[in-house]
Coordinates of C-alpha atoms in Angstrom, one line a residue:
M844 CA 0.0 0.0 0.0
K845 CA 2.8 2.4 0.9
K846 CA 4.4 1.8 -2.5
I847 CA 1.2 2.9 -4.2
I848 CA 0.5 5.9 -1.9
K849 CA 4.1 7.3 -1.9
P850 CA 4.3 8.3 -5.6
F851 CA 0.6 9.3 -5.7
I852 CA 0.9 12.1 -3.1
P853 CA 3.5 14.2 -5.0
S854 CA 1.5 13.8 -8.2
F855 CA -1.7 14.8 -6.3
L856 CA 0.0 17.9 -4.8
W857 CA 1.4 18.8 -8.2
R858 CA -2.1 18.7 -9.7
I859 CA -3.5 20.9 -6.9
R860 CA -0.7 23.4 -7.4
R861 CA -1.2 23.4 -11.1
K862 CA -5.0 24.1 -10.7
F863 CA -4.3 26.9 -8.3
Y864 CA -1.7 28.4 -10.7
D865 CA -4.1 28.2 -13.6
Y866 CA -6.8 29.8 -11.6
L867 CA -4.6 32.8 -10.7
E868 CA -3.5 33.1 -14.4
D869 CA -7.2 33.0 -15.5
Q870 CA -8.0 35.8 -13.1
R871 CA -5.1 37.9 -14.3
F872 CA -6.2 37.4 -17.9
K873 CA -9.8 38.5 -17.1
K874 CA -8.4 41.6 -15.5
I875 CA -6.4 42.5 -18.6
C876 CA -9.4 41.8 -20.8
Q877 CA -11.4 44.3 -18.8
T878 CA -8.7 46.9 -19.3
R879 CA -8.7 46.3 -23.1
K880 CA -12.5 46.5 -23.2
V881 CA -12.1 50.2 -22.6
G882 CA -12.2 50.3 -26.4
C883 CA -9.8 51.9 -28.7
S884 CA -8.9 54.7 -26.3
A885 CA -5.2 55.3 -25.9
G886 CA -5.4 54.4 -22.2
A887 CA -6.3 50.7 -22.8
I888 CA -2.6 49.7 -23.3
K889 CA 0.0 51.6 -21.3
N890 CA 2.6 52.3 -23.9
F891 CA -0.1 53.7 -26.3
T892 CA -0.9 56.6 -24.0
N893 CA 1.1 59.3 -25.6
L894 CA 0.7 58.1 -29.2
E895 CA 0.4 60.9 -31.7
Q896 CA -0.2 61.2 -35.4
A897 CA 3.5 62.0 -36.0
S898 CA 4.9 59.3 -33.8
R899 CA 6.9 56.4 -35.1
I900 CA 5.7 52.9 -34.5
K901 CA 8.0 51.5 -31.8
V902 CA 8.7 47.7 -32.1
L903 CA 10.5 45.5 -29.6
F904 CA 12.1 42.2 -30.7
Y905 CA 12.4 40.0 -27.6
N906 CA 15.3 37.7 -28.3
D907 CA 15.9 35.0 -25.7
W908 CA 17.6 32.3 -27.8
G909 CA 20.1 32.7 -30.5
G910 CA 18.8 29.6 -32.4
S911 CA 15.3 31.2 -32.8
W912 CA 16.5 34.7 -33.7
E913 CA 16.7 33.8 -37.4
A914 CA 12.9 33.8 -37.5
L915 CA 12.8 37.4 -36.2
E916 CA 15.8 38.8 -37.9
P917 CA 14.4 39.3 -41.4
L918 CA 11.6 41.6 -40.1
A919 CA 14.0 43.3 -37.7
L920 CA 16.3 44.1 -40.6
A921 CA 13.4 45.4 -42.7
L922 CA 12.0 47.7 -40.0
S923 CA 15.4 49.0 -38.9
K924 CA 15.7 50.5 -42.5
N925 CA 12.2 52.0 -42.4
E926 CA 12.0 55.6 -41.0
D927 CA 8.5 55.1 -39.8
F928 CA 9.6 52.6 -37.2
E929 CA 11.7 52.7 -34.0
V930 CA 13.3 49.3 -33.4
I931 CA 14.7 47.8 -30.2
V932 CA 16.4 44.3 -30.4
L933 CA 16.6 43.0 -26.8
A934 CA 18.7 40.1 -25.8
M935 CA 17.4 38.4 -22.6
P936 CA 18.2 35.3 -20.6
T937 CA 15.9 32.3 -20.6
L938 CA 15.1 29.7 -17.8
V939 CA 16.3 26.2 -18.5
Q940 CA 15.4 22.9 -16.9
S941 CA 18.0 23.2 -14.2
G942 CA 16.1 26.2 -12.9
N943 CA 18.9 28.6 -13.9
F944 CA 18.9 31.5 -16.4
Y945 CA 21.2 31.2 -19.4
D946 CA 21.9 33.5 -22.4
L947 CA 21.4 30.6 -24.9
G948 CA 23.3 32.5 -27.6
A949 CA 21.0 35.5 -27.5
T950 CA 23.8 38.0 -27.0
K951 CA 26.0 36.3 -29.7
A952 CA 23.1 36.5 -32.1
L953 CA 22.6 40.2 -31.1
Q954 CA 26.3 40.9 -31.8
E955 CA 26.0 39.5 -35.3
F956 CA 22.8 41.5 -35.9
S957 CA 24.4 44.7 -34.6
K958 CA 27.2 44.3 -37.2
K959 CA 24.7 44.0 -40.0
I960 CA 23.0 47.2 -39.1
H961 CA 26.1 49.0 -37.9
T962 CA 24.6 49.7 -34.5
P963 CA 26.6 49.2 -31.2
I964 CA 25.3 47.1 -28.4
T965 CA 24.3 49.0 -25.2
Y966 CA 22.9 48.0 -21.8
T967 CA 20.6 51.0 -21.4
L968 CA 17.9 52.5 -23.6
D969 CA 18.5 55.8 -25.5
V970 CA 15.3 57.7 -25.9
N971 CA 16.7 59.5 -29.0
A972 CA 17.9 56.4 -30.9
R973 CA 15.7 55.1 -33.7
V974 CA 17.4 51.6 -33.8
Q975 CA 18.9 50.0 -30.7
C976 CA 20.6 46.7 -29.8
V977 CA 20.3 46.2 -26.0
V978 CA 21.3 43.5 -23.6
G979 CA 18.6 43.6 -20.9
F980 CA 20.5 41.8 -18.0
D981 CA 23.8 42.1 -16.2
S982 CA 26.6 39.6 -15.7
Q983 CA 24.7 38.0 -12.8
M984 CA 21.6 37.6 -15.0
Q985 CA 19.7 40.2 -13.1
V986 CA 17.0 41.9 -15.3
T987 CA 17.8 45.6 -16.0
L988 CA 15.0 46.4 -18.3
Y989 CA 11.2 45.9 -18.2
P990 CA 8.3 46.1 -20.7
E991 CA 6.9 49.4 -19.6
T992 CA 10.2 51.2 -19.7
T993 CA 10.8 50.3 -23.3
Q994 CA 7.7 52.4 -24.3
A995 CA 7.3 50.0 -27.3
H996 CA 3.9 49.6 -29.0
Y997 CA 4.5 46.0 -30.3
C998 CA 6.6 43.1 -29.0
F999 CA 7.6 40.3 -31.3
T1000 CA 8.6 36.9 -29.8
T1001 CA 9.4 33.5 -31.3
R1002 CA 8.7 31.5 -28.1
P1003 CA 5.4 32.0 -26.2
Y1004 CA 6.5 30.1 -23.0
D1005 CA 6.5 32.9 -20.4
S1006 CA 7.6 30.4 -17.7
L1007 CA 11.0 30.5 -19.3
R1008 CA 11.3 34.3 -19.0
P1009 CA 12.7 36.4 -16.1
H1010 CA 10.3 38.0 -13.6
G1011 CA 8.4 40.9 -15.1
W1012 CA 8.4 39.5 -18.7
S1013 CA 5.5 37.2 -18.7
N1014 CA 2.9 37.4 -21.5
A1015 CA 0.6 39.2 -19.1
D1016 CA 3.3 41.8 -18.1
I1017 CA 4.0 42.5 -21.8
A1018 CA 0.3 42.6 -22.8
E1019 CA -0.4 45.3 -20.2
C1020 CA 2.1 47.6 -21.8
M1021 CA 2.1 46.8 -25.5
K1022 CA 0.7 44.4 -28.1
L1023 CA 2.2 40.9 -28.5
C1024 CA 3.0 39.4 -31.9
Y1025 CA 4.2 35.8 -32.4
I1026 CA 6.3 34.6 -35.3
E1027 CA 7.0 30.9 -35.0
Y1028 CA 10.7 29.9 -35.0
C1029 CA 9.6 26.4 -35.9
A1030 CA 6.9 24.7 -37.8
D1031 CA 5.0 22.1 -35.8
V1032 CA 5.7 18.6 -37.2
F1033 CA 4.2 16.6 -34.3
S1034 CA 1.2 14.4 -34.7
I1035 CA -1.8 15.7 -32.7
Q1036 CA -2.2 12.2 -31.4
E1037 CA 1.2 12.6 -29.8
G1038 CA -0.2 15.4 -27.6
I1039 CA 2.6 17.9 -28.5
E1040 CA 0.5 21.0 -28.2
T1041 CA 2.6 23.1 -25.8
F1042 CA 3.6 25.9 -28.2
Y1043 CA 0.0 26.3 -29.3
D1044 CA -1.5 26.1 -25.8
F1045 CA -4.2 28.7 -25.4
R1046 CA -2.9 29.8 -22.0
Y1047 CA 0.3 31.0 -23.7
L1048 CA -1.2 32.4 -26.9
R1049 CA -4.3 34.1 -25.6
Y1050 CA -2.3 37.2 -24.7
Y1051 CA -1.0 37.6 -28.3
D1052 CA -2.8 40.1 -30.5
F1053 CA -1.3 38.8 -33.7
I1054 CA -0.1 35.2 -34.4
F1055 CA 1.6 35.0 -37.8
S1056 CA 1.6 31.4 -39.0
P1057 CA 3.9 30.0 -41.7
T1058 CA 1.2 27.9 -43.5
I1059 CA -2.5 27.5 -43.8
F1060 CA -2.2 24.2 -42.0
H1061 CA -0.4 25.7 -39.0
K1062 CA -3.0 28.5 -38.9
Y1063 CA -5.6 25.8 -38.5
L1064 CA -3.6 24.1 -35.7
V1065 CA -3.4 27.4 -33.7
E1066 CA -7.1 28.2 -34.2
S1067 CA -8.1 24.7 -33.1
R1068 CA -6.4 25.2 -29.7
Q1069 CA -7.6 28.8 -28.9
E1070 CA -10.6 29.8 -26.9
S1071 CA -13.1 32.5 -27.6
D1072 CA -11.7 35.0 -25.1
S1073 CA -8.2 35.0 -26.8
F1074 CA -7.0 38.4 -28.1
A1075 CA -5.4 36.6 -31.1
K1076 CA -5.8 37.4 -34.7
I1077 CA -4.3 34.4 -36.5
I1078 CA -3.0 35.2 -39.9
A1079 CA -1.2 32.9 -42.4
T1080 CA 1.5 35.3 -43.6
G1081 CA 4.1 32.8 -44.8
S1082 CA 7.5 32.5 -43.3
A1083 CA 10.5 34.8 -43.9
L1084 CA 12.6 32.2 -42.2
F1085 CA 11.6 29.5 -44.7
E1086 CA 12.2 31.9 -47.6
N1087 CA 15.6 32.7 -46.2
I1088 CA 16.6 29.1 -46.0
V1089 CA 15.4 28.3 -49.5
N1090 CA 17.2 31.3 -50.9
T1091 CA 20.5 30.6 -49.1
D1092 CA 23.2 28.8 -51.0
F1093 CA 24.2 25.8 -48.8
S1094 CA 26.0 24.0 -51.6
K1095 CA 29.2 22.2 -50.6
P1096 CA 30.5 19.8 -53.3
L1097 CA 31.5 16.4 -52.0
G1098 CA 34.7 15.3 -53.7
G1099 CA 34.8 11.8 -55.2
G1100 CA 35.9 9.4 -52.5
S1101 CA 36.2 12.0 -49.8
K1102 CA 34.6 11.6 -46.4
P1103 CA 31.2 13.2 -46.1
Y1104 CA 30.5 15.8 -43.4
V1105 CA 27.5 14.5 -41.5
C1106 CA 25.6 16.9 -39.2
Y1107 CA 23.7 15.0 -36.5
M1108 CA 20.9 17.0 -34.7
P1109 CA 19.2 14.7 -32.2
R1110 CA 17.0 15.6 -29.4
W1111 CA 19.3 15.2 -26.4
N1112 CA 16.7 14.3 -23.9
T1113 CA 16.9 10.6 -23.7
T1114 CA 13.6 10.3 -21.9
D1115 CA 11.8 12.0 -24.9
S1116 CA 10.0 9.4 -27.0
H1117 CA 11.0 11.3 -30.1
S1118 CA 14.7 11.3 -29.3
T1119 CA 16.9 8.9 -31.2
F1120 CA 20.0 10.1 -29.4
S1121 CA 20.9 6.7 -27.8
V1122 CA 20.1 4.6 -30.9
Y1123 CA 22.5 6.0 -33.3
R1124 CA 25.3 7.8 -31.4
D1125 CA 27.6 4.7 -31.1
L1126 CA 27.3 3.9 -34.8
L1127 CA 28.2 7.4 -35.8
W1128 CA 31.1 7.5 -33.4
T1129 CA 32.3 4.2 -34.9
L1130 CA 32.1 5.5 -38.5
A1131 CA 34.0 8.6 -37.4
R1132 CA 36.7 6.5 -35.7
E1133 CA 37.0 4.4 -38.8
D1134 CA 37.6 7.5 -40.9
K1135 CA 34.5 7.0 -42.9
I1136 CA 32.7 10.2 -42.0
V1137 CA 33.4 13.6 -40.4
L1138 CA 30.8 13.9 -37.7
I1139 CA 29.3 17.3 -36.6
W1140 CA 27.4 17.0 -33.4
R1141 CA 24.9 19.8 -33.1
P1142 CA 22.9 19.8 -29.8
H1143 CA 19.2 20.2 -30.5
P1144 CA 18.2 23.8 -29.6
N1145 CA 15.6 22.8 -27.1
M1146 CA 18.0 20.5 -25.3
Y1147 CA 20.6 23.1 -24.3
D1148 CA 20.3 22.3 -20.6
H1149 CA 20.9 18.6 -21.1
Y1150 CA 24.0 19.5 -23.1
V1151 CA 25.4 22.0 -20.7
K1152 CA 24.4 20.7 -17.2
N1153 CA 23.0 17.2 -17.3
T1154 CA 26.1 15.4 -18.4
K1155 CA 24.8 12.1 -17.1
I1156 CA 23.6 11.4 -20.6
L1157 CA 27.3 10.9 -21.5
T1158 CA 30.2 9.6 -19.4
Q1159 CA 33.2 11.8 -19.0
E1160 CA 35.1 9.5 -21.3
Q1161 CA 32.5 10.2 -24.0
W1162 CA 32.6 13.9 -23.5
D1163 CA 36.4 13.7 -23.8
F1164 CA 35.9 12.0 -27.1
F1165 CA 34.6 15.2 -28.6
A1166 CA 37.9 17.0 -27.7
T1167 CA 40.2 14.3 -28.9
A1168 CA 38.7 12.5 -31.9
P1169 CA 40.0 13.9 -35.2
N1170 CA 36.8 13.4 -37.1
V1171 CA 34.2 14.6 -34.6
F1172 CA 33.3 18.2 -33.9
L1173 CA 30.8 19.7 -31.4
D1174 CA 28.9 22.6 -32.9
N1175 CA 27.0 24.8 -30.5
N1176 CA 26.8 27.9 -32.7
P1177 CA 23.4 29.5 -32.4
S1178 CA 23.1 29.6 -36.2
Y1179 CA 22.2 26.3 -37.8
F1180 CA 22.8 28.0 -41.1
D1181 CA 26.5 27.6 -40.4
S1182 CA 26.1 24.0 -39.6
F1183 CA 24.2 23.3 -42.9
K1184 CA 26.9 25.1 -44.9
K1185 CA 29.6 22.8 -43.4
S1186 CA 27.7 19.6 -44.0
D1187 CA 27.1 17.2 -46.9
I1188 CA 24.4 15.2 -45.1
L1189 CA 21.9 16.2 -42.4
I1190 CA 20.3 13.9 -39.8
S1191 CA 17.4 14.8 -37.5
D1192 CA 14.7 13.0 -35.5
T1193 CA 11.2 14.4 -35.0
S1194 CA 11.8 18.2 -34.8
S1195 CA 11.3 21.4 -36.6
M1196 CA 15.0 21.0 -37.5
L1197 CA 13.8 18.3 -39.9
T1198 CA 11.9 21.0 -41.9
Y1199 CA 14.9 23.3 -42.0
A1200 CA 17.2 20.5 -43.0
F1201 CA 14.9 19.5 -45.9
L1202 CA 14.5 23.1 -47.1
S1203 CA 18.3 23.5 -47.2
G1204 CA 18.3 21.1 -50.2
K1205 CA 20.9 18.8 -48.6
P1206 CA 20.3 15.0 -48.4
T1207 CA 18.3 14.7 -45.2
I1208 CA 17.9 11.5 -43.1
Y1209 CA 15.0 11.2 -40.8
T1210 CA 15.6 8.9 -37.8
Q1211 CA 12.1 7.7 -37.0
N1212 CA 11.5 6.3 -33.6
L1213 CA 10.3 2.7 -33.2
M1214 CA 6.7 3.7 -32.6
G1215 CA 6.3 5.6 -35.9
G1216 CA 3.3 7.9 -36.6
E1217 CA 5.1 10.8 -35.0
L1218 CA 4.5 13.3 -37.7
N1219 CA 1.4 15.4 -38.4
N1220 CA -0.5 15.3 -41.7
W1221 CA 1.5 18.2 -43.2
S1222 CA 5.0 17.0 -42.4
A1223 CA 4.2 13.3 -43.1
R1224 CA 2.8 14.3 -46.5
W1225 CA 5.6 16.6 -47.5
I1226 CA 8.7 16.6 -45.4
Y1227 CA 8.7 12.9 -44.8
Q1228 CA 8.5 12.3 -48.6
G1229 CA 11.6 14.4 -49.2
C1230 CA 13.8 12.6 -46.7
F1231 CA 15.6 9.2 -46.4
V1232 CA 13.8 7.4 -43.5
V1233 CA 15.6 5.0 -41.2
N1234 CA 14.6 3.2 -38.0
N1235 CA 17.6 1.2 -37.1
R1236 CA 21.4 1.4 -37.2
D1237 CA 21.8 -1.0 -40.1
S1238 CA 19.5 1.1 -42.3
L1239 CA 21.3 4.3 -41.3
E1240 CA 24.7 2.9 -42.2
K1241 CA 23.4 1.6 -45.5
V1242 CA 21.8 5.0 -46.4
L1243 CA 25.0 6.9 -45.5
Y1244 CA 27.0 4.5 -47.7
E1245 CA 24.6 4.9 -50.6
I1246 CA 24.7 8.7 -50.4
Q1247 CA 28.4 8.8 -50.3
K1248 CA 28.8 6.4 -53.1
N1249 CA 26.3 8.0 -55.4
Y1250 CA 26.3 11.6 -54.1
D1251 CA 26.0 13.4 -57.5
S1252 CA 23.2 11.2 -58.9
I1253 CA 21.3 11.3 -55.6
M1254 CA 21.5 15.1 -55.5
F1255 CA 20.2 15.3 -59.1
S1256 CA 17.3 13.0 -58.2
L1257 CA 16.5 14.9 -55.0
Q1258 CA 16.4 18.3 -56.8
S1259 CA 13.3 17.1 -58.8
S1260 CA 11.3 16.0 -55.7
Y1261 CA 12.6 19.0 -53.7
K1262 CA 11.2 21.4 -56.3
K1263 CA 7.9 19.6 -56.4
I1264 CA 7.4 19.6 -52.6
V1265 CA 8.5 23.2 -52.2
N1266 CA 6.1 24.4 -55.0
E1267 CA 3.1 22.4 -53.7
S1268 CA 3.5 22.6 -50.0
F1269 CA 5.5 25.8 -49.3
S1270 CA 4.3 28.1 -52.1
S1271 CA 2.0 29.9 -49.6
S1272 CA 4.9 30.1 -47.1
L1273 CA 7.4 31.8 -49.4
G1274 CA 7.5 35.1 -51.2
A1275 CA 9.0 38.5 -50.8
E1276 CA 5.7 39.9 -49.5
V1277 CA 6.1 38.7 -45.9
H1278 CA 7.9 41.8 -44.6
R1279 CA 5.4 44.1 -46.3
I1280 CA 2.4 42.2 -45.0
L1281 CA 3.6 42.4 -41.4
K1282 CA 4.6 46.0 -41.7
D1283 CA 1.2 46.9 -43.2
I1284 CA -0.7 45.1 -40.5
L1285 CA 1.2 47.1 -37.8
V1286 CA 0.6 50.4 -39.7
E1287 CA -3.1 49.8 -40.1
D1288 CA -3.6 48.5 -36.5
I1289 CA -1.9 51.5 -34.9
K1290 CA -4.2 54.0 -36.8
T1291 CA -7.0 52.9 -34.4
Y1292 CA -5.1 54.3 -31.5
I1293 CA -4.0 57.7 -33.1
P1294 CA -6.3 60.5 -31.9

């Protein structure tokens, strides 16, 4: 009896705590709803109070993870060149599974962006600057900037999980001061039956005024999970990120007989049913030791904490292997574009990285878990069809051998299917109009608040 009761009590207490937390969140949302029902008056949202006809539209880009910044950067670049907008790109820490805050490459991504727009990085806001690159925390990860002090009218994020943000930066905190806009850094590939609904959960997205979906299918997914009291206007605008990947030249000729560079991007959480980390690591290490491949290990973006802190997934000897093996490299650069450019072959399990890998035009291997049926209708119909699919070590080794042996002919064959899938499935997600659409939406929306 004790064995049954002991695990039950913590679970019961967790559910009680969760219900209480949800209740408080619901009450706060209702309070903000009442504020916004004031109508279109400037007082409904704090940072709209002093808005005048001649004012620029002030947009804040909240960047808490370097790996997701590439979804926001195209719009940030476009608006930074537009005299009708003021732009703040803010690097902030994020909370990871160990309970600590980390930069997660946000500052590194900000440094690269600041070079592109020739704007220095600061740690304080300048009221007279039209474009700013700001780090909003100090060396001890203490927050130095808050939503109200930015005086922004719109805040763009790529991750809606406010539980990962520092105090003062929850969705509710931001929504009291400005309007929230969501651009997905990923495209959901998970089957609904798998219950992967976190990033479309209504409790996260109900505070967002605008949700910009990459495809019609993903617009439907978001709509199906929202409730009637949500602020959200859900618009399928396409994806500047997808467009950027398709238009980037990732070509890297593989010389005849030379070792292929293989980029492996597994989910590093070994308890995740979608992770194939433990299944293929030994095989890939063996192939690298035998001088058959050059292996680029790229930690899955969502698994940073397991990579940095939870070293129990690998022994110290295995960690040392990365530092000593001549054909193995650990790549933790925030930009996966760089990883793609270095590689001849890309490998991913169930993840948005699978979509990015396919769009790069490189031979992409999907390591399916043993259960199968992981992918939703969109990704199973399109992405899956454009990948080599393996479900055990023998099939992976065989596919790697075939690609290396017949690289040129395989690339030629892939190009035909690649063009067909991109034209049929991504045509509504691509196009140079994405920036203009988003800009026009902001311009039209803010007119409502100008006296």
